[in-house]
Coordinates of C-alpha atoms and ligand atoms in Angstrom, one line a residue:
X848 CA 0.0 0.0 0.0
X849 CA 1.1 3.9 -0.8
X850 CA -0.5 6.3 1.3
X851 CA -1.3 8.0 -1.8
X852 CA -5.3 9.5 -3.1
X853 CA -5.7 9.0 -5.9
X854 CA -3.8 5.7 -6.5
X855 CA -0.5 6.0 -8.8
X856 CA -0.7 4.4 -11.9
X857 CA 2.1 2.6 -10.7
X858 CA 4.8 1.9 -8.2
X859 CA 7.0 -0.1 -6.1
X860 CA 8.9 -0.2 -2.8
X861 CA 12.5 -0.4 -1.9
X862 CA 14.4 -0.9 1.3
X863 CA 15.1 2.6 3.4
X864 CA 13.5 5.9 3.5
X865 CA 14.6 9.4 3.0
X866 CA 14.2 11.3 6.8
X867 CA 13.2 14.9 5.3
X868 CA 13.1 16.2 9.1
X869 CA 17.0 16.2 8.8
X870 CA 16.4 19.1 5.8
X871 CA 16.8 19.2 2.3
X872 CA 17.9 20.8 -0.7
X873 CA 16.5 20.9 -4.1
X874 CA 17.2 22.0 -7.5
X875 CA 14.4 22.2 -10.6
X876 CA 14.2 23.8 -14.0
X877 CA 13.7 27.8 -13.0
X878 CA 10.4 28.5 -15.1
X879 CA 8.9 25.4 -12.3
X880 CA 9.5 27.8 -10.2
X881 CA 5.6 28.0 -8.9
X882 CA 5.0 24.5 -8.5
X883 CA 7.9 23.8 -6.5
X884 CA 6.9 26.7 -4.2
X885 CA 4.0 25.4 -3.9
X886 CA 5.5 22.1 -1.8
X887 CA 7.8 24.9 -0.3
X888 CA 5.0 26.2 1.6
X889 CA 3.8 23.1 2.5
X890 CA 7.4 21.7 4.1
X891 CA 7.5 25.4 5.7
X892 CA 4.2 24.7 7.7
X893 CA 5.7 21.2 8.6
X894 CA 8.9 23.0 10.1
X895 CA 11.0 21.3 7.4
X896 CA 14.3 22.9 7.0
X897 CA 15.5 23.9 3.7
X898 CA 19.2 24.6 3.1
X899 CA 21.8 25.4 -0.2
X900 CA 23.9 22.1 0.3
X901 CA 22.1 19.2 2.7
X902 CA 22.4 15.4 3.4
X903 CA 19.0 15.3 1.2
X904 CA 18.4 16.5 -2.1
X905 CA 15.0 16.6 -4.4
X906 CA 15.9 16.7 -7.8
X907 CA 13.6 18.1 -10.4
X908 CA 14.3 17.4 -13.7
X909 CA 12.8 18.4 -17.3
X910 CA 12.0 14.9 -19.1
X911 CA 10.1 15.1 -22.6
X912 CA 9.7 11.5 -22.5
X913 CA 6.7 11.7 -20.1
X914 CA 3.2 12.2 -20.3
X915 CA 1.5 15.7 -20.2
X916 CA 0.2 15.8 -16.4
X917 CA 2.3 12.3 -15.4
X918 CA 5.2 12.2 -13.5
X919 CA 8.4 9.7 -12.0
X920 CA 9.1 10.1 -8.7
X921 CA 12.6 7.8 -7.3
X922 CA 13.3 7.8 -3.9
X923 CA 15.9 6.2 -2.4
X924 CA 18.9 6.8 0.2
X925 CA 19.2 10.7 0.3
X926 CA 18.2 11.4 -2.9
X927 CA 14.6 12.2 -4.3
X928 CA 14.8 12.2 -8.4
X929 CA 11.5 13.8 -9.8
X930 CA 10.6 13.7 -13.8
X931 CA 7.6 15.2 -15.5
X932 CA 8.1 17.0 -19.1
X933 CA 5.3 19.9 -17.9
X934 CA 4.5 22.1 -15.2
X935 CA 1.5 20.6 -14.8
X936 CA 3.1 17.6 -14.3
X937 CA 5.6 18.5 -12.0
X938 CA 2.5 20.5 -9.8
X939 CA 1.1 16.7 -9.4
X940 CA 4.5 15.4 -8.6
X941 CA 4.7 18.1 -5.9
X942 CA 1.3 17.3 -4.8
X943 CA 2.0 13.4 -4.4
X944 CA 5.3 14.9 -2.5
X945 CA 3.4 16.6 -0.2
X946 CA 1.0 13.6 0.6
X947 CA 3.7 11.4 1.3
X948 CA 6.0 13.5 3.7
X949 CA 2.7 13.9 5.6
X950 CA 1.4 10.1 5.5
X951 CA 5.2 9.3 6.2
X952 CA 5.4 11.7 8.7
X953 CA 8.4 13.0 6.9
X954 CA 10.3 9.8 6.5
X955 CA 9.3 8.7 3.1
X956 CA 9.4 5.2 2.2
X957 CA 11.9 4.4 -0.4
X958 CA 9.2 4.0 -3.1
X959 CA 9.7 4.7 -7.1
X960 CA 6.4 6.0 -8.3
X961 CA 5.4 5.9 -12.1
X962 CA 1.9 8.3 -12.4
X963 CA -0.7 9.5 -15.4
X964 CA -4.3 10.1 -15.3
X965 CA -6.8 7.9 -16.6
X966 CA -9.3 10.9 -17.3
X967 CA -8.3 14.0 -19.5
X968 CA -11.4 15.8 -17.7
X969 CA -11.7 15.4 -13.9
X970 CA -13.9 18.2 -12.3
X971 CA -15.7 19.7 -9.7
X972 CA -18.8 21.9 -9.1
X973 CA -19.8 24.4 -6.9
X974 CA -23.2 26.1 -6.3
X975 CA -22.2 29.4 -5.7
X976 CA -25.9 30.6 -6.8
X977 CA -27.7 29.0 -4.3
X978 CA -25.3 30.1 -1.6
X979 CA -22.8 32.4 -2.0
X980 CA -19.4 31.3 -1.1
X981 CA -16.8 33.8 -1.0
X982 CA -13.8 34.6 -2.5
X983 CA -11.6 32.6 -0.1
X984 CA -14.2 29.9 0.5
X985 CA -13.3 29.2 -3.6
X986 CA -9.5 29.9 -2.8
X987 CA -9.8 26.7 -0.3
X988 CA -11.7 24.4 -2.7
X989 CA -9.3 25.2 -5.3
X990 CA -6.6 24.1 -3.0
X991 CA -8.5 21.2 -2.2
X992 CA -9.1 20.0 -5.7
X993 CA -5.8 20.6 -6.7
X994 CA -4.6 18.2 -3.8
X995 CA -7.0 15.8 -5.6
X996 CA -4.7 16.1 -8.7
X997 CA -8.7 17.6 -10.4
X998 CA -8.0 19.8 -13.3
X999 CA -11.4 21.5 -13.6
X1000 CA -13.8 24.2 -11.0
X1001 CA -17.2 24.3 -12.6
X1002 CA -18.6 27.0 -11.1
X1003 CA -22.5 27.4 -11.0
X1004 CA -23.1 31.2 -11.2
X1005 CA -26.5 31.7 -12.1
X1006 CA -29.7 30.4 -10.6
X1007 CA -33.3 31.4 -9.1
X1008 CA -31.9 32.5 -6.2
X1009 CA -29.0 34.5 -7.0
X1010 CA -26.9 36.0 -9.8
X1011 CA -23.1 35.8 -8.9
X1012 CA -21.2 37.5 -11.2
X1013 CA -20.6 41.8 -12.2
X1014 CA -21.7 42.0 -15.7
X1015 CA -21.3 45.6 -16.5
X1016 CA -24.0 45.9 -19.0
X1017 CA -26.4 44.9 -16.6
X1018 CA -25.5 46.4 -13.6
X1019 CA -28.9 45.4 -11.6
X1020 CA -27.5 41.9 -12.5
X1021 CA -25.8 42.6 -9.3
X1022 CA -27.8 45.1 -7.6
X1023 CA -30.6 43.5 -7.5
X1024 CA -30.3 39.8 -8.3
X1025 CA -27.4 38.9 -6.0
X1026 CA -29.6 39.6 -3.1
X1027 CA -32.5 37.5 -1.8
X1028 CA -34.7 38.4 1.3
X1029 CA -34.1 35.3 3.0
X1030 CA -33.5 31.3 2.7
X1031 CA -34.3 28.4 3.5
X1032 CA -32.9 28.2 6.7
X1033 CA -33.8 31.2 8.7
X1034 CA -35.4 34.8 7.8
X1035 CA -32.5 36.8 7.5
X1036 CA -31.3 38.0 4.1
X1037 CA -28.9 36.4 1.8
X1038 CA -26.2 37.8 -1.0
X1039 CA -23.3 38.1 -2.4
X1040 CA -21.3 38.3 -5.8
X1041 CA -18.1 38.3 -7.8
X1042 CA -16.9 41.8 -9.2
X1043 CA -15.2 41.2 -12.4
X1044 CA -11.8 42.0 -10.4
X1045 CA -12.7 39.3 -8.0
X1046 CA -13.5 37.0 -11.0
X1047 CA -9.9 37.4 -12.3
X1048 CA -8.2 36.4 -8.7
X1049 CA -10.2 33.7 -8.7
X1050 CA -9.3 32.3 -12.4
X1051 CA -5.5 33.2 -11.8
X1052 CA -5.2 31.5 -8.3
X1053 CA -6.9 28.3 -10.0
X1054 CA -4.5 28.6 -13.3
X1055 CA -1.6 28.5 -10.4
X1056 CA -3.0 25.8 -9.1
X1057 CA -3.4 24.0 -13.2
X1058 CA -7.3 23.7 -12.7
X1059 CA -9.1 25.6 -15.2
X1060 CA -12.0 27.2 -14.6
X1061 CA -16.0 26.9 -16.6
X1062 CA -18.8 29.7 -15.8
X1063 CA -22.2 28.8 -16.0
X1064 CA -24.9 30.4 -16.8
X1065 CA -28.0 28.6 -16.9
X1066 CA -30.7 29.4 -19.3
X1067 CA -33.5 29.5 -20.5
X1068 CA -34.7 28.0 -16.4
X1069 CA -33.0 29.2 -13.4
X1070 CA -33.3 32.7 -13.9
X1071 CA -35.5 33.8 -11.4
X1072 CA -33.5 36.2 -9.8
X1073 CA -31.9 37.8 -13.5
X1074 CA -35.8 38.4 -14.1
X1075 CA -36.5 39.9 -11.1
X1076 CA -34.0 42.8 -12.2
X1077 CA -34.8 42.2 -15.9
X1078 CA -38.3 40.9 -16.0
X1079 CA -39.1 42.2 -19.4
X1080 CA -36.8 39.0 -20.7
X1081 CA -39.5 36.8 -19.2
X1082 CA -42.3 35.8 -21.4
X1083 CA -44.9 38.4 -19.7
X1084 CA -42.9 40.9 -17.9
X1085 CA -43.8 39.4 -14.5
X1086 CA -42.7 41.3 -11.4
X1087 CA -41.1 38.4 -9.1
X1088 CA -39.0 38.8 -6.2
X1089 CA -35.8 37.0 -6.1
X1090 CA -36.3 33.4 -5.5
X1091 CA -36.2 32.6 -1.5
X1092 CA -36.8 28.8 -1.7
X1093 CA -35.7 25.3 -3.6
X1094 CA -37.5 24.7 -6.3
X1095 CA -38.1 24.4 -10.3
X1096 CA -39.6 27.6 -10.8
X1097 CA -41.8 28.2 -14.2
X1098 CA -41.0 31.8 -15.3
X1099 CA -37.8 31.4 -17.3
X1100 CA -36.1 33.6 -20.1
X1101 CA -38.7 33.9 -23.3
X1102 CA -38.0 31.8 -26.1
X1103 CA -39.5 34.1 -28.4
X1104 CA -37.9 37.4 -28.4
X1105 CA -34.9 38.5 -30.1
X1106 CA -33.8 40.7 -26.9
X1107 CA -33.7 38.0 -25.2
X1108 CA -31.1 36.1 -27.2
X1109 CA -28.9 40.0 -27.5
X1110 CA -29.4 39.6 -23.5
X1111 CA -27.0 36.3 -23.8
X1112 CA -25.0 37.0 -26.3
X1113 CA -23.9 40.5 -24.3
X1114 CA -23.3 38.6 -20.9
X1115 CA -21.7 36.0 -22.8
X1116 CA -18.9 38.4 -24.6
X1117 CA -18.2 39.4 -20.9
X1118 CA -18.1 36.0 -19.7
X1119 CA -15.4 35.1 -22.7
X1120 CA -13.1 37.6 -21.7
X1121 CA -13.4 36.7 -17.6
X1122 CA -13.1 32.9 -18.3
X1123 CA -10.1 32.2 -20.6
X1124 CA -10.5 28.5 -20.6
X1125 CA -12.4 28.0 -23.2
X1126 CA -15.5 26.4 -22.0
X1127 CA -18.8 27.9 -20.6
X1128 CA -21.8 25.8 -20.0
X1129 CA -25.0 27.5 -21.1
X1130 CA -27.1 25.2 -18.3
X1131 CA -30.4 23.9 -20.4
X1132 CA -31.8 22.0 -17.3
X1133 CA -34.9 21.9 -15.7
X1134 CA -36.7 24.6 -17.4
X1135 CA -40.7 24.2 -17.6
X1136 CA -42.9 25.2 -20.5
X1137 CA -45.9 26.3 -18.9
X1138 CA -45.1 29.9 -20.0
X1139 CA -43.9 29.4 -23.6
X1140 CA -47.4 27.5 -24.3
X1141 CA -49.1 30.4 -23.9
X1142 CA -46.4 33.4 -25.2
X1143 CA -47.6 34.8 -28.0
X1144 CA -44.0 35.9 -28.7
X1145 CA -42.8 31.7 -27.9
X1146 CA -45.4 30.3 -30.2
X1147 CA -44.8 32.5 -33.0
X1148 CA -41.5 31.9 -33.6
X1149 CA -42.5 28.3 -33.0
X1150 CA -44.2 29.1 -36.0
X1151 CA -41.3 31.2 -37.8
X1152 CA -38.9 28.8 -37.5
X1153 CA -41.1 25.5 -38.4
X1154 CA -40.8 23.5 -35.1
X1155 CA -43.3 21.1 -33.7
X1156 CA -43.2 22.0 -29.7
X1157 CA -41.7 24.4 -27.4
X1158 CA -38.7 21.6 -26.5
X1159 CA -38.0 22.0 -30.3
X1160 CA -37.6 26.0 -29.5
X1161 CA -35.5 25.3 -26.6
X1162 CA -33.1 23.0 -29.0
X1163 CA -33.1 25.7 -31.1
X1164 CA -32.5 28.7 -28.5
X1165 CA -29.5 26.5 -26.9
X1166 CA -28.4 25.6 -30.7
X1167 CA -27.9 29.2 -31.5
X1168 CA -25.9 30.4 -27.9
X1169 CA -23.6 27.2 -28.7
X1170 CA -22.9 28.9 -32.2
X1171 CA -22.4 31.8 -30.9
X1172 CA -19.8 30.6 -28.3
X1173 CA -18.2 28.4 -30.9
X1174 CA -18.1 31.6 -33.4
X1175 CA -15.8 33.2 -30.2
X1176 CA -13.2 29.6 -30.4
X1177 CA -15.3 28.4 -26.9
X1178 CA -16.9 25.5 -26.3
X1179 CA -20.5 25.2 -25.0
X1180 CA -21.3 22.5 -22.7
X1181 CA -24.5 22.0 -21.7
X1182 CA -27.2 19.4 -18.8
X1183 CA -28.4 16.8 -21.1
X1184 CA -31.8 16.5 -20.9
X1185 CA -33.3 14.3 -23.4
X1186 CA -36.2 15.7 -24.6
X1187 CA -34.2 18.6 -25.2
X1188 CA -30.4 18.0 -25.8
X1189 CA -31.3 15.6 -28.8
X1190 CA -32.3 19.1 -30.7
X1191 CA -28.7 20.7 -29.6
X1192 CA -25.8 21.3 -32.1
X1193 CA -23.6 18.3 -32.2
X1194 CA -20.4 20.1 -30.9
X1195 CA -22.1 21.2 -27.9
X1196 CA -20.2 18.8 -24.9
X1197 CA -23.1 16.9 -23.3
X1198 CA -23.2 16.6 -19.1
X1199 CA -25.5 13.8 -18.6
X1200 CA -26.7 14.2 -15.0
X1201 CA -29.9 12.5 -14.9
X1202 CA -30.1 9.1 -18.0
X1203 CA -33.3 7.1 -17.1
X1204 CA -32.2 3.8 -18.5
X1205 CA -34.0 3.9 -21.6
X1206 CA -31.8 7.0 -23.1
X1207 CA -28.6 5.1 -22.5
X1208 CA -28.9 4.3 -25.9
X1209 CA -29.3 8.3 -27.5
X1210 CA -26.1 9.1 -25.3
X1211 CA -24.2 6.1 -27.0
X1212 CA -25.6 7.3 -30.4
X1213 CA -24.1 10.3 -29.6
X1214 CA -21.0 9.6 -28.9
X1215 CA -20.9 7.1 -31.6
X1216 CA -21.8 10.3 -33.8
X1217 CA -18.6 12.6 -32.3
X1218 CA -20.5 13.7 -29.5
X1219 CA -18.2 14.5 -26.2
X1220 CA -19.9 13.3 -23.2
X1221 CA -18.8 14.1 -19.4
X1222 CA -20.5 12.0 -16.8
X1223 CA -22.1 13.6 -14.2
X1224 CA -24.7 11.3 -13.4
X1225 CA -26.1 12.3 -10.1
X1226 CA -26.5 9.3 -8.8
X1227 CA -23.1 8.7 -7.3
X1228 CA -21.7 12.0 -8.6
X1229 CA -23.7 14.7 -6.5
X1230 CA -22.4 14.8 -3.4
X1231 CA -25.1 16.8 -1.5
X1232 CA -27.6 13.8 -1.6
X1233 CA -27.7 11.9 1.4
X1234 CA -24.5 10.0 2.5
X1235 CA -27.4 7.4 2.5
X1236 CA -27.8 7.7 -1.2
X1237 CA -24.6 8.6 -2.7
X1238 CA -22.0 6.4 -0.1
X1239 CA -18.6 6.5 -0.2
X1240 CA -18.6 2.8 -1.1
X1241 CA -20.9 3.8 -4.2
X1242 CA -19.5 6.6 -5.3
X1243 CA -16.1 4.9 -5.3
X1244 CA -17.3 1.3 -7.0
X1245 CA -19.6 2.6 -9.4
X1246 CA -17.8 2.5 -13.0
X1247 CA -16.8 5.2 -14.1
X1248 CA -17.3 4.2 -17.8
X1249 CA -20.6 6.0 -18.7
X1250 CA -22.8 2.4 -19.5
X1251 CA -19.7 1.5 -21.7
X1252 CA -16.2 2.3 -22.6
X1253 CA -16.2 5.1 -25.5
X1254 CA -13.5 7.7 -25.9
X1255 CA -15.6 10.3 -26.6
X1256 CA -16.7 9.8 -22.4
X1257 CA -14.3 12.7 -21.9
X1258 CA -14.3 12.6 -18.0
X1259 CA -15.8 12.7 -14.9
X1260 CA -17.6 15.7 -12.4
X1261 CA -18.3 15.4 -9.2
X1262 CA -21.1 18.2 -7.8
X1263 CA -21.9 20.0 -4.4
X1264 CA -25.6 21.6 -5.2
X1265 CA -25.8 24.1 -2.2
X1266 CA -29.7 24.4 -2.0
X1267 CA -29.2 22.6 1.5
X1268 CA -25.6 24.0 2.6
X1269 CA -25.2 26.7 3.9
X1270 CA -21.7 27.3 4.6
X1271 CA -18.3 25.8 4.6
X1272 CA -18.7 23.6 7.0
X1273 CA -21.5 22.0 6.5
X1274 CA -19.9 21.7 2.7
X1275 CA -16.7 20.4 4.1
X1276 CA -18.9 17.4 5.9
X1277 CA -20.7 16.8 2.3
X1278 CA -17.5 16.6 0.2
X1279 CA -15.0 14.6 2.2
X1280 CA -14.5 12.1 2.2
X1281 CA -16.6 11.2 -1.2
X1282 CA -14.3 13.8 -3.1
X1283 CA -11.4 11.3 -2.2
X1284 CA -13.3 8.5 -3.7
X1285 CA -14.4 10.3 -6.7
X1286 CA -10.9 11.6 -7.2
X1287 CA -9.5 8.0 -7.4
X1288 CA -12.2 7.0 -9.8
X1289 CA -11.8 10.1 -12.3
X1290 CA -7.8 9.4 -11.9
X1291 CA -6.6 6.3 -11.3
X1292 CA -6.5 3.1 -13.8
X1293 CA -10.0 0.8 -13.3
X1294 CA -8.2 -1.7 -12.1
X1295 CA -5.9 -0.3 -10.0
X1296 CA -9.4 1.1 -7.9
X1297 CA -9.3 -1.5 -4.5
X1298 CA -11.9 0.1 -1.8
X1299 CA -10.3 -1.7 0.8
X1300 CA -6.9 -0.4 0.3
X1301 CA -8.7 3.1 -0.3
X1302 CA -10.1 3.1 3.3
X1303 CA -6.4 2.3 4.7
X1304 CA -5.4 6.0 3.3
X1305 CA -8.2 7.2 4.7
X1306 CA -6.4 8.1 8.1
X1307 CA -3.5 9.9 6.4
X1308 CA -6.2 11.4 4.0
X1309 CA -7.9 13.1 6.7
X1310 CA -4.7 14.6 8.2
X1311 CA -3.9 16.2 5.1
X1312 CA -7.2 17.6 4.3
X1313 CA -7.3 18.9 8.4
X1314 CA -4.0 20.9 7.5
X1315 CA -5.8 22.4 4.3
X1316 CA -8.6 23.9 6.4
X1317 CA -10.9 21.7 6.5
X1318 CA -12.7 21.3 9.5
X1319 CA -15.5 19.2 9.4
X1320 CA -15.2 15.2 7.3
X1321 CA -17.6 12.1 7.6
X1322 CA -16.1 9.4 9.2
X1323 CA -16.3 6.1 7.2
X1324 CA -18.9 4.6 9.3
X1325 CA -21.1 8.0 8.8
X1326 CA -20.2 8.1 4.8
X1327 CA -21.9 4.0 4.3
X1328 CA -24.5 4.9 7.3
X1329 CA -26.5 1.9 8.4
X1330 CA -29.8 1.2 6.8
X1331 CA -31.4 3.1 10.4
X1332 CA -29.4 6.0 9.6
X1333 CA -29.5 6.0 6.2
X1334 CA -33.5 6.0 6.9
X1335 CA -33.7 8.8 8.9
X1336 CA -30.9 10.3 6.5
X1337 CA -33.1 10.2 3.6
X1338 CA -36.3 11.6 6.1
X1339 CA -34.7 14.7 6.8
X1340 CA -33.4 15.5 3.5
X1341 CA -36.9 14.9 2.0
X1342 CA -38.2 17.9 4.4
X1343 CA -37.3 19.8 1.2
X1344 CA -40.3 18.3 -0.5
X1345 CA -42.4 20.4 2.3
X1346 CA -41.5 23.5 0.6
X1347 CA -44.5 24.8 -0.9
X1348 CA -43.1 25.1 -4.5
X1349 CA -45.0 22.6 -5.7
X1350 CA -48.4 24.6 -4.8
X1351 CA -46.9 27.5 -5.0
X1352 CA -46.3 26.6 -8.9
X1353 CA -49.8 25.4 -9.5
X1354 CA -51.9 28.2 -8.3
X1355 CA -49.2 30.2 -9.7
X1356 CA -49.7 28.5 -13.3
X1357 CA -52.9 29.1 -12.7
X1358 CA -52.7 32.7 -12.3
X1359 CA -50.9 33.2 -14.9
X1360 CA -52.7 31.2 -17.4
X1361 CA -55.9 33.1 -16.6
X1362 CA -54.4 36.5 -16.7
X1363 CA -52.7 36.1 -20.1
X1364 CA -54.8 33.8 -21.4
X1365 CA -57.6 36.1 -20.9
X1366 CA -55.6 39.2 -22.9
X1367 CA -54.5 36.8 -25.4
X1368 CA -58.4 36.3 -25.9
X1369 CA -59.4 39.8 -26.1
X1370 CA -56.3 40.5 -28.5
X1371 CA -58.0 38.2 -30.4
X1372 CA -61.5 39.8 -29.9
X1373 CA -60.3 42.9 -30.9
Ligands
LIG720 C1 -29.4 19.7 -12.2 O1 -29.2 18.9 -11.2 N1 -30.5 20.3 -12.4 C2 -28.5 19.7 -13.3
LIG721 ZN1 -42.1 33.7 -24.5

């Protein structure tokens, strides 16, 4: 066993160890100059000493020979040899480095250590929409992840209940959408948002770090609170508060008008030059129809453009943000939802969170067809469901082949929805230690996954993640709960079901449908 997460695609063990609390030296190619600072901090905060000429020395050497983010690592007597032919290589070196001078508690095992990922994509998501989490709140999760050798921050910036991020066409984006009057924990007011400034730390600490980061913005559902500043891009101008409570909610972005589409482009040529990376997911989930049935503006370009059915409209209104993102050199990515996605431009990446069993088949077709696919099902990949549901044990044993091998399966994501969490710690308790799991899955070789050797390093795994802040983790007993406490799990998380969205939609459908149903008649009349 290496006390390593995620598993090495490789390695074996020699006799002796190399005691780094008697200090070190090291030497590395100068422009790796970040990455190795990076392990610098880390041996400063362990009170390791490091000197010019010592009995120990790391070596860091420039190797073309090696894979793109792999890595050698040799230790033996005195010596540490290190090989990657990247920086991004050499940060995962640094970070396997780090792990072990911990786990070892600093006398590291003679071990020589050959390492690549299995995934290109391995990511992570954070509701920042729901809850606002601050800039250093993201600063730590980036840390975190990078630990996790993850490569990608997927963050959610858009939703009913809150519009993250300073778009300066639309100032009330943030003036009035980043705020709502209270949640649903307690009656106090909730807000908060990125100014562009804050964007940019963010996205340059994460590029330190080699994750990259993807916006979302989720359209045409989810955009409660944008309305409620904006509400002339809904289908009938509706004056609506900021959403306070979980929920689908019905009045979404109008399928119809052209402003509407000028509204995304606009935010979207801001977005572009915040996120660098070259991906922004446009969202396309969960996003009723009960207003576009009865939009005069929604049906007639239903009409217009020869479709049979408001999905068909929402194919198309996705289709045409994807171009336009493509026409900048980005790539759209986007929650496949069958009805829907099928009617999506083929070089839109597909997220498949939620595949009843008889659409396994389209998403195969798909990628048969060039389609790229990332799987996010939610079920083991949302770590905000109940340990219950989604148990460590699950989320590390379920494949992570999306229903078969296919190389257009570009990678895994793993997602903390933050309807239900409320702060750091309580998001702490939901991500660790599934993200460990997850992080094994989306990196390590299939069959180099063993669960029982994974909960071995789950000791040392905890240590590390306690030095990088984090203060709350499910112990393993509490992450595979019993079936009583997985009961009572699932009970209290269900409470959410008590929110009145559910009536609150259908007398508000109601309302709505008499109201403009009635103009639509006397327009009609007239
Ligand atoms: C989602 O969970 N609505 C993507
Ligand atoms: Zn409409």
């Amino acid at each position: 066993m290496i006390k390593l997460i995620p598993e090495p695609y490789r390695y074996s063990l020699d006799a002796g160890t190399v005691n780094l609390m008697k200090g070190f030296s090291i030497s590395f190619p100068e422009i790796w100059k970040d990455e190795i600072d990076d392990f610098m901090d880390f041996a400063h905060k362990l009170s390791l000493r490091s000197e010019k000429v010592s009995l120990n020395e790391i070596n860091v050497i420039a190797d073309e020979t090696v894979e793109y983010e792999g890595y050698y690592i040799k230790i033996s007597d005195n010596r540490i040899s290190v090989r990657a032919s990247s920086k991004t290589g050499c940060f995962y070196a640094m970070q396997s480095l780090k792990q072990l001078t911990l786990a070892y508690s600093m006398r590291i095992p003679c071990f020589t250590i050959e390492d690549k990922p299995r995934f290109s994509f391995r990511a992570f998501m954070l509701d920042v929409g729901r809850y606002f989490y601050s800039v250093s709140d993201v600063k730590k999760f980036i840390d975190l992840i990078a630990l996790h050798k993850l490569n990608f921050l997927h963050l959610h910036l858009t939703e009913d209940q809150g519009w993250r991020v300073e778009i300066k066409k639309y100032p009330f984006l943030t003036q009035k959408s980043s705020k709502r009057s209270h949640t649903n924990f307690n009656a106090r007011p909730h807000g908060g948002f990125y100014t562009q400034d804050d964007v940019k730390e963010i996205v340059a600490y994460a590029h330190k770090k080699h994750i990259k980061v993807i916006p979302e913005i989720d359209m045409p559902g989810h955009m409660q609170a944008a309305l409620h500043a904006y509400p002339e891009l809904g289908c009938f101008a509706r004056k609506l508060p900021v959403a306070t409570h979980w929920g689908i909610k019905h009045d979404i972005l109008c399928g119809g008008k052209d402003e509407v589409l000028a509204f995304v482009k606009d935010v979207i040529d801001e977005i572009t030059e915040l996120f660098p990376d070259g991906l922004i997911h446009i969202g396309g989930d969960e996003a009723p129809k009960t207003r576009w049935q009865i939009c005069p503006r929604c049906q007639a370009k239903i009409k217009e453009l020869g479709l049979k059915n408001e999905n068909e409209l929402q194919g198309h209104f996705l289709s045409e943000v994807g171009k336009y993102i493509s026409s900048k050199g980005y790539t759209a990515i986007m929650w496949n939802e069958d009805e829907i996605s099928g009617k999506s431009n083929s070089d839109i990446i597909w997220m498949a969170w939620n595949v009843p069993k008889e659409n396994h088949a389209n998403i195969l077709n798909e990628m048969k067809n060039g389609r790229y696919v990332i799987n996010g099902l939610s079920e083991p990949n949302y770590l905000d469901l109940p340990y219950a549901q989604n148990t460590l044990e699950r989320i590390y044993s379920e494949s992570a082949d999306f229903i078969e091998k296919n190389d257009r399966m570009i990678g895994l994501e793993a997602f903390l929805w933050t309807e239900f969490v409320p702060n750091m710690d309580n998001a702490f308790f939901k991500t660790f230690p599934r993200l460990g799991a997850f992080a094994e899955k989306a990196w390590s070789e299939e069959k180099k996954l063993d669960y029982k050797t994974f909960l071995e390093k789950i000791p040392s795994y905890e240590e590390l993640l306690k030095m990088h802040g984090v203060t709350r983790f499910a112990s393993v007993k509490r992450a595979n709960p019993s079936k009583l406490l997985g009961f009572f799990e699932k009970l209290w998380w269900e409470r959410r079901q008590l929110c009145w969205h559910g009536l609150h939609n259908l007398v508000d459908n109601a309302k709505v449908k008499k109201k403009y149903s009635e103009k639509k008649k006397k327009d009609k009349d007239r």
